[in-house]
Short mmCIF file of N, CA and C in Angstrom, two decimals:
data_model
loop_
_atom_site.label_atom_id
_atom_site.label_comp_id
_atom_site.label_asym_id
_atom_site.label_seq_id
_atom_site.Cartn_x
_atom_site.Cartn_y
_atom_site.Cartn_z
N UNK A 1 0.85 -1.17 0.00
CA UNK A 1 0.00 0.00 0.00
C UNK A 1 0.89 1.23 0.00
N UNK A 2 0.59 2.16 -0.89
CA UNK A 2 1.40 3.37 -0.99
C UNK A 2 0.97 4.41 0.05
N UNK A 3 1.95 5.18 0.47
CA UNK A 3 1.71 6.21 1.49
C UNK A 3 1.92 7.60 0.89
N UNK A 4 0.94 8.48 1.15
CA UNK A 4 1.00 9.86 0.71
C UNK A 4 1.20 10.77 1.92
N UNK A 5 2.03 11.79 1.77
CA UNK A 5 2.26 12.79 2.81
C UNK A 5 1.73 14.13 2.31
N UNK A 6 0.99 14.82 3.18
CA UNK A 6 0.53 16.18 2.88
C UNK A 6 1.18 17.08 3.92
N UNK A 7 1.83 18.16 3.47
CA UNK A 7 2.52 19.03 4.42
C UNK A 7 2.14 20.49 4.20
N UNK A 8 2.01 21.19 5.33
CA UNK A 8 1.82 22.64 5.31
C UNK A 8 2.64 23.22 6.45
N UNK A 9 2.59 24.52 6.61
CA UNK A 9 3.41 25.20 7.60
C UNK A 9 3.28 24.65 9.01
N UNK A 10 2.06 24.47 9.50
CA UNK A 10 1.87 24.01 10.87
C UNK A 10 1.46 22.56 10.97
N UNK A 11 1.00 21.97 9.89
CA UNK A 11 0.57 20.58 9.92
C UNK A 11 -0.80 20.39 10.55
N UNK A 12 -1.52 21.49 10.73
CA UNK A 12 -2.80 21.39 11.42
C UNK A 12 -3.95 21.64 10.45
N UNK A 13 -4.22 22.87 10.12
CA UNK A 13 -5.43 23.21 9.38
C UNK A 13 -5.37 22.84 7.90
N UNK A 14 -4.47 23.44 7.17
CA UNK A 14 -4.47 23.27 5.71
C UNK A 14 -4.14 21.84 5.31
N UNK A 15 -3.09 21.28 5.87
CA UNK A 15 -2.72 19.92 5.47
C UNK A 15 -3.79 18.91 5.88
N UNK A 16 -4.43 19.11 7.02
CA UNK A 16 -5.51 18.22 7.45
C UNK A 16 -6.70 18.33 6.50
N UNK A 17 -7.01 19.55 6.08
CA UNK A 17 -8.13 19.78 5.15
C UNK A 17 -7.87 19.07 3.83
N UNK A 18 -6.67 19.26 3.29
CA UNK A 18 -6.33 18.63 2.01
C UNK A 18 -6.28 17.11 2.17
N UNK A 19 -5.67 16.62 3.23
CA UNK A 19 -5.58 15.17 3.45
C UNK A 19 -6.98 14.55 3.54
N UNK A 20 -7.89 15.20 4.25
CA UNK A 20 -9.25 14.68 4.39
C UNK A 20 -9.97 14.65 3.05
N UNK A 21 -9.82 15.70 2.27
CA UNK A 21 -10.48 15.77 0.97
C UNK A 21 -9.92 14.73 0.01
N UNK A 22 -8.59 14.63 -0.04
CA UNK A 22 -7.95 13.65 -0.91
C UNK A 22 -8.34 12.24 -0.48
N UNK A 23 -8.36 11.99 0.81
CA UNK A 23 -8.74 10.67 1.32
C UNK A 23 -10.15 10.31 0.87
N UNK A 24 -11.08 11.23 1.01
CA UNK A 24 -12.47 10.98 0.61
C UNK A 24 -12.56 10.70 -0.89
N UNK A 25 -11.91 11.52 -1.70
CA UNK A 25 -11.96 11.36 -3.15
C UNK A 25 -11.31 10.06 -3.61
N UNK A 26 -10.21 9.70 -2.99
CA UNK A 26 -9.53 8.46 -3.37
C UNK A 26 -10.31 7.22 -2.94
N UNK A 27 -10.96 7.30 -1.78
CA UNK A 27 -11.80 6.18 -1.35
C UNK A 27 -12.98 6.01 -2.29
N UNK A 28 -13.58 7.13 -2.72
CA UNK A 28 -14.67 7.07 -3.70
C UNK A 28 -14.21 6.43 -5.00
N UNK A 29 -12.94 6.62 -5.33
CA UNK A 29 -12.37 6.05 -6.56
C UNK A 29 -11.92 4.60 -6.36
N UNK A 30 -12.03 4.09 -5.14
CA UNK A 30 -11.67 2.71 -4.86
C UNK A 30 -10.20 2.44 -4.70
N UNK A 31 -9.43 3.46 -4.38
CA UNK A 31 -7.97 3.32 -4.22
C UNK A 31 -7.61 2.83 -2.82
N UNK A 32 -6.50 2.12 -2.76
CA UNK A 32 -5.95 1.66 -1.49
C UNK A 32 -4.68 2.47 -1.21
N UNK A 33 -4.58 3.08 -0.04
CA UNK A 33 -3.47 3.97 0.26
C UNK A 33 -3.48 4.33 1.74
N UNK A 34 -2.41 4.97 2.18
CA UNK A 34 -2.33 5.62 3.50
C UNK A 34 -2.09 7.09 3.23
N UNK A 35 -2.59 7.95 4.10
CA UNK A 35 -2.33 9.39 3.95
C UNK A 35 -2.07 9.98 5.32
N UNK A 36 -1.11 10.90 5.38
CA UNK A 36 -0.74 11.53 6.65
C UNK A 36 -0.48 13.01 6.44
N UNK A 37 -1.02 13.84 7.32
CA UNK A 37 -0.78 15.28 7.30
C UNK A 37 0.32 15.60 8.31
N UNK A 38 1.32 16.37 7.85
CA UNK A 38 2.45 16.73 8.71
C UNK A 38 2.79 18.21 8.52
N UNK A 39 3.64 18.74 9.41
CA UNK A 39 4.10 20.12 9.23
C UNK A 39 5.41 20.12 8.45
N UNK A 40 5.74 21.26 7.87
CA UNK A 40 6.95 21.36 7.03
C UNK A 40 8.22 21.02 7.80
N UNK A 41 8.26 21.34 9.08
CA UNK A 41 9.47 21.06 9.86
C UNK A 41 9.77 19.57 9.94
N UNK A 42 8.72 18.74 9.95
CA UNK A 42 8.94 17.30 10.07
C UNK A 42 8.81 16.56 8.73
N UNK A 43 8.64 17.31 7.64
CA UNK A 43 8.50 16.69 6.32
C UNK A 43 9.68 15.78 6.00
N UNK A 44 10.88 16.27 6.23
CA UNK A 44 12.06 15.48 5.88
C UNK A 44 12.08 14.13 6.60
N UNK A 45 11.63 14.09 7.83
CA UNK A 45 11.58 12.84 8.59
C UNK A 45 10.49 11.92 8.04
N UNK A 46 9.31 12.45 7.77
CA UNK A 46 8.17 11.63 7.34
C UNK A 46 8.27 11.19 5.88
N UNK A 47 8.91 11.98 5.06
CA UNK A 47 8.96 11.67 3.63
C UNK A 47 9.79 10.42 3.36
N UNK A 48 10.64 10.05 4.30
CA UNK A 48 11.47 8.84 4.14
C UNK A 48 10.61 7.59 4.01
N UNK A 49 9.42 7.61 4.63
CA UNK A 49 8.53 6.45 4.57
C UNK A 49 7.37 6.65 3.60
N UNK A 50 7.42 7.74 2.82
CA UNK A 50 6.32 8.06 1.90
C UNK A 50 6.66 7.68 0.46
N UNK A 51 5.63 7.42 -0.31
CA UNK A 51 5.79 7.12 -1.72
C UNK A 51 5.57 8.35 -2.59
N UNK A 52 4.84 9.35 -2.03
CA UNK A 52 4.57 10.59 -2.76
C UNK A 52 4.26 11.70 -1.78
N UNK A 53 4.36 12.93 -2.28
CA UNK A 53 4.16 14.13 -1.47
C UNK A 53 3.12 15.01 -2.12
N UNK A 54 2.09 15.39 -1.37
CA UNK A 54 1.10 16.35 -1.85
C UNK A 54 1.48 17.69 -1.25
N UNK A 55 1.92 18.58 -2.11
CA UNK A 55 2.54 19.84 -1.69
C UNK A 55 1.54 20.98 -1.61
N UNK A 56 1.51 21.63 -0.47
CA UNK A 56 0.75 22.86 -0.31
C UNK A 56 1.72 24.03 -0.35
N UNK A 57 2.86 23.83 0.29
CA UNK A 57 3.96 24.78 0.28
C UNK A 57 5.11 24.09 -0.42
N UNK A 58 5.68 24.76 -1.39
CA UNK A 58 6.76 24.14 -2.16
C UNK A 58 7.95 23.82 -1.26
N UNK A 59 8.39 22.58 -1.32
CA UNK A 59 9.56 22.15 -0.55
C UNK A 59 10.81 22.78 -1.14
N UNK A 60 11.79 23.01 -0.29
CA UNK A 60 13.02 23.67 -0.73
C UNK A 60 13.99 22.71 -1.41
N UNK A 61 13.69 21.41 -1.35
CA UNK A 61 14.57 20.46 -2.01
C UNK A 61 13.77 19.32 -2.61
N UNK A 62 14.43 18.54 -3.43
CA UNK A 62 13.81 17.39 -4.08
C UNK A 62 14.02 16.17 -3.18
N UNK A 63 12.93 15.53 -2.81
CA UNK A 63 13.02 14.37 -1.92
C UNK A 63 13.02 13.05 -2.68
N UNK A 64 12.99 13.11 -3.99
CA UNK A 64 13.07 11.89 -4.78
C UNK A 64 11.78 11.11 -4.86
N UNK A 65 10.64 11.75 -4.55
CA UNK A 65 9.34 11.11 -4.68
C UNK A 65 8.45 12.00 -5.55
N UNK A 66 7.43 11.42 -6.18
CA UNK A 66 6.51 12.25 -6.96
C UNK A 66 5.84 13.31 -6.08
N UNK A 67 5.63 14.49 -6.66
CA UNK A 67 4.99 15.60 -5.94
C UNK A 67 3.72 15.99 -6.69
N UNK A 68 2.63 16.12 -5.94
CA UNK A 68 1.34 16.51 -6.50
C UNK A 68 0.93 17.85 -5.91
N UNK A 69 0.13 18.60 -6.65
CA UNK A 69 -0.30 19.94 -6.27
C UNK A 69 -1.46 19.89 -5.28
N UNK A 70 -1.19 20.15 -4.01
CA UNK A 70 -2.23 20.15 -2.99
C UNK A 70 -3.11 21.37 -3.02
N UNK A 71 -2.61 22.47 -3.57
CA UNK A 71 -3.40 23.70 -3.65
C UNK A 71 -4.65 23.48 -4.49
N UNK A 72 -4.57 22.59 -5.47
CA UNK A 72 -5.73 22.28 -6.31
C UNK A 72 -6.90 21.76 -5.48
N UNK A 73 -6.61 21.09 -4.38
CA UNK A 73 -7.67 20.55 -3.54
C UNK A 73 -8.24 21.60 -2.58
N UNK A 74 -7.54 22.70 -2.44
CA UNK A 74 -8.05 23.83 -1.64
C UNK A 74 -8.93 24.73 -2.49
N UNK A 75 -8.47 25.00 -3.71
CA UNK A 75 -9.16 25.95 -4.58
C UNK A 75 -10.18 25.30 -5.51
N UNK A 76 -9.97 24.02 -5.80
CA UNK A 76 -10.81 23.33 -6.77
C UNK A 76 -10.31 23.48 -8.20
N UNK A 77 -9.42 24.43 -8.42
CA UNK A 77 -8.87 24.65 -9.77
C UNK A 77 -7.80 23.60 -10.07
N UNK A 78 -8.07 22.78 -11.08
CA UNK A 78 -7.14 21.73 -11.45
C UNK A 78 -7.26 20.49 -10.57
N UNK A 79 -8.28 20.45 -9.72
CA UNK A 79 -8.43 19.33 -8.79
C UNK A 79 -8.63 17.99 -9.52
N UNK A 80 -9.48 17.99 -10.53
CA UNK A 80 -9.76 16.75 -11.25
C UNK A 80 -8.48 16.18 -11.87
N UNK A 81 -7.68 17.05 -12.47
CA UNK A 81 -6.44 16.60 -13.11
C UNK A 81 -5.45 16.05 -12.07
N UNK A 82 -5.31 16.74 -10.94
CA UNK A 82 -4.39 16.26 -9.89
C UNK A 82 -4.88 14.94 -9.31
N UNK A 83 -6.19 14.84 -9.11
CA UNK A 83 -6.75 13.59 -8.59
C UNK A 83 -6.48 12.44 -9.55
N UNK A 84 -6.64 12.70 -10.83
CA UNK A 84 -6.37 11.66 -11.83
C UNK A 84 -4.90 11.23 -11.80
N UNK A 85 -4.00 12.19 -11.61
CA UNK A 85 -2.56 11.87 -11.52
C UNK A 85 -2.28 11.00 -10.29
N UNK A 86 -2.90 11.35 -9.17
CA UNK A 86 -2.68 10.58 -7.93
C UNK A 86 -3.25 9.16 -8.09
N UNK A 87 -4.44 9.05 -8.67
CA UNK A 87 -5.04 7.73 -8.88
C UNK A 87 -4.14 6.89 -9.78
N UNK A 88 -3.64 7.46 -10.87
CA UNK A 88 -2.74 6.74 -11.77
C UNK A 88 -1.49 6.28 -11.03
N UNK A 89 -0.94 7.15 -10.18
CA UNK A 89 0.24 6.81 -9.39
C UNK A 89 -0.06 5.64 -8.45
N UNK A 90 -1.19 5.71 -7.75
CA UNK A 90 -1.55 4.66 -6.81
C UNK A 90 -1.82 3.32 -7.49
N UNK A 91 -2.35 3.37 -8.69
CA UNK A 91 -2.68 2.14 -9.43
C UNK A 91 -1.51 1.58 -10.22
N UNK A 92 -0.40 2.31 -10.27
CA UNK A 92 0.78 1.88 -11.03
C UNK A 92 1.50 0.78 -10.29
#
């Protein structure tokens, strides 16, 4: 099962909101996955066990995992396309 990490500045409001929305949408799509919301300070520690990163705030370095646009799930703009990318990644 693949693990997704969602990170924002504090790891509380925004990342939790995006993680909850992505979780609901992926479950509706029948995907199997784990998802965790974290703060940017602990991203480097958590990303070691993750298969992909849903970015709300752009990371300052490349962690070697696929990165998806989390802002799309906040605004709704481009959400369908990002969701399709995540589903394709999870089903790969």
